[in-house]
One Martini backbone bead per residue (centre of mass of N, CA, C, O) as a GRO file, in nm:
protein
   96
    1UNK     BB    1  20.951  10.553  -7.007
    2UNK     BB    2  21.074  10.202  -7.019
    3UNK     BB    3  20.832   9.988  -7.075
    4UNK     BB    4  20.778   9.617  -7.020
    5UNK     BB    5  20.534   9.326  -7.064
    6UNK     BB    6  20.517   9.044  -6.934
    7UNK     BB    7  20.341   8.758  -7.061
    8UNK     BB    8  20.201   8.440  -6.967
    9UNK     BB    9  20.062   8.170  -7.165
   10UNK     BB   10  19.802   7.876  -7.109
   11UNK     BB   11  19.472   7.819  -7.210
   12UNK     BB   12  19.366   8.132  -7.194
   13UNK     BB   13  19.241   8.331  -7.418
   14UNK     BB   14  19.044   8.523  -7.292
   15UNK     BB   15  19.212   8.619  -7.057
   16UNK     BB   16  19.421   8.731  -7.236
   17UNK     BB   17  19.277   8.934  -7.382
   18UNK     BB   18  19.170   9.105  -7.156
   19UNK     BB   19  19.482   9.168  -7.074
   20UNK     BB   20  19.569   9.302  -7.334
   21UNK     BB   21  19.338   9.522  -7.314
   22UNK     BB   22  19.419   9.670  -7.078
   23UNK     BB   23  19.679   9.745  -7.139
   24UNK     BB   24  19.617   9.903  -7.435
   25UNK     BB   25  19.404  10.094  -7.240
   26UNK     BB   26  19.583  10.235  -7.050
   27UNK     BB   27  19.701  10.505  -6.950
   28UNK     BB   28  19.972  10.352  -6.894
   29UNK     BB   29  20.188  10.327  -7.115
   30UNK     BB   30  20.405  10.095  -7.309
   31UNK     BB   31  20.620   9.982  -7.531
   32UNK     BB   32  20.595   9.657  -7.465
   33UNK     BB   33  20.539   9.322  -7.554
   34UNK     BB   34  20.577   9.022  -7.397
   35UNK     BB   35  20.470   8.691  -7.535
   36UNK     BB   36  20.459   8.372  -7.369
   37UNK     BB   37  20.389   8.093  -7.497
   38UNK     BB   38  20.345   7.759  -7.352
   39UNK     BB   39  20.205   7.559  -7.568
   40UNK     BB   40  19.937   7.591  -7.652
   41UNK     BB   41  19.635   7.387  -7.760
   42UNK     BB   42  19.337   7.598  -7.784
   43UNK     BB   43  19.393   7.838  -8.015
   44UNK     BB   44  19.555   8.109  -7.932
   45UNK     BB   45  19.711   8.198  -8.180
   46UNK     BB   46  19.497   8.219  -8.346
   47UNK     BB   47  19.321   8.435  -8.207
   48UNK     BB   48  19.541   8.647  -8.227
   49UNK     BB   49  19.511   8.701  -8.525
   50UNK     BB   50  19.191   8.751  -8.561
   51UNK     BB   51  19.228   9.004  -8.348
   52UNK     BB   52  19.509   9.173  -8.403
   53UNK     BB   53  19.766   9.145  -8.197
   54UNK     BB   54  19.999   8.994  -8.409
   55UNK     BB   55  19.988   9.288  -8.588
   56UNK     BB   56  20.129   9.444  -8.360
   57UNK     BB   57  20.423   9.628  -8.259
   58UNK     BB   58  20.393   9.593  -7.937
   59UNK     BB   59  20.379   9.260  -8.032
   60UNK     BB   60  20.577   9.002  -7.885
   61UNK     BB   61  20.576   8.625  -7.983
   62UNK     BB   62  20.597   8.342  -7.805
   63UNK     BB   63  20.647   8.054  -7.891
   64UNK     BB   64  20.646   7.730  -7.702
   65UNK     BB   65  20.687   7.376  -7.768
   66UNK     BB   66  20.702   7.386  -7.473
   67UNK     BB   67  20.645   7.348  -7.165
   68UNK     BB   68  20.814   7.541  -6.857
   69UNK     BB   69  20.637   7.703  -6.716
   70UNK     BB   70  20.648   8.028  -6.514
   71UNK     BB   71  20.931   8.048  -6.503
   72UNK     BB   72  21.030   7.968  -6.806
   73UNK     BB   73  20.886   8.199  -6.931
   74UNK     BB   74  20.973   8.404  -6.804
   75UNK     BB   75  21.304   8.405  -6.855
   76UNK     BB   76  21.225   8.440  -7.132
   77UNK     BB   77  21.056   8.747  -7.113
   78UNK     BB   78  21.327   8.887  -6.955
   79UNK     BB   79  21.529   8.870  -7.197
   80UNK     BB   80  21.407   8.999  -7.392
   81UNK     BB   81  21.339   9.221  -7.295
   82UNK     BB   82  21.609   9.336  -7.238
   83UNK     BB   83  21.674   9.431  -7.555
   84UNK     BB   84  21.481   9.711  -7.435
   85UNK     BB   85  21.608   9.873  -7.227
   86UNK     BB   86  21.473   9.920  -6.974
   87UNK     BB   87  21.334  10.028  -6.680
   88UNK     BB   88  21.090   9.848  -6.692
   89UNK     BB   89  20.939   9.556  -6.565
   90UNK     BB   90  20.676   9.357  -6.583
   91UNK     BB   91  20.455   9.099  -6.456
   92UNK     BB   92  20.267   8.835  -6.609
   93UNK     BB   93  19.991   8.691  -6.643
   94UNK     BB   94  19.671   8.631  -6.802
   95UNK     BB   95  19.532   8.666  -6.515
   96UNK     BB   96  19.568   9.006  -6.457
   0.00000   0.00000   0.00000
């Protein structure tokens, strides 16, 4: 099963990490992340990069210019999505 979870993430650095590191160590695997910063301004990429997440493969990390809300983040997110012909999308903010 090809599964894409989309995440959008703002100036919550920390919360972010830990929704990453739960994806990435559940017992049941996605095959890729789609990752869209909404234009945060708190370090939140330098801290992807210290961190080696934005070294990961299955790791793709979507910078957005503006902020454009949590739909237009998913938006984003769910086209990007769409390039690995999903089977499931799954869907979140960086705090679930």
């Amino acid at each position: 099963m090809n599964i894409v979870a989309v995440i959008v993430t703002y100036n919550r650095k920390y919360l972010l990490k830990e929704c990453l590191n739960a994806i990435l160590n559940q017992k049941f695997k996605v095959s890729k992340i789609i990752l869209v910063d909404n234009a945060s301004n708190d370090g939140t990429h330098e801290e992807l990069i210290n961190e080696g997440f934005l070294s990961l493969n299955i790791i793709d990390y979507i910078f957005l210019k503006k902020n454009i809300g949590g739909a237009g983040g998913f938006n984003v997110g769910i086209n990007a999505a769409l390039n690995y012909n999903p089977s499931w999308v799954w869907i979140m903010d960086d705090d679930t």
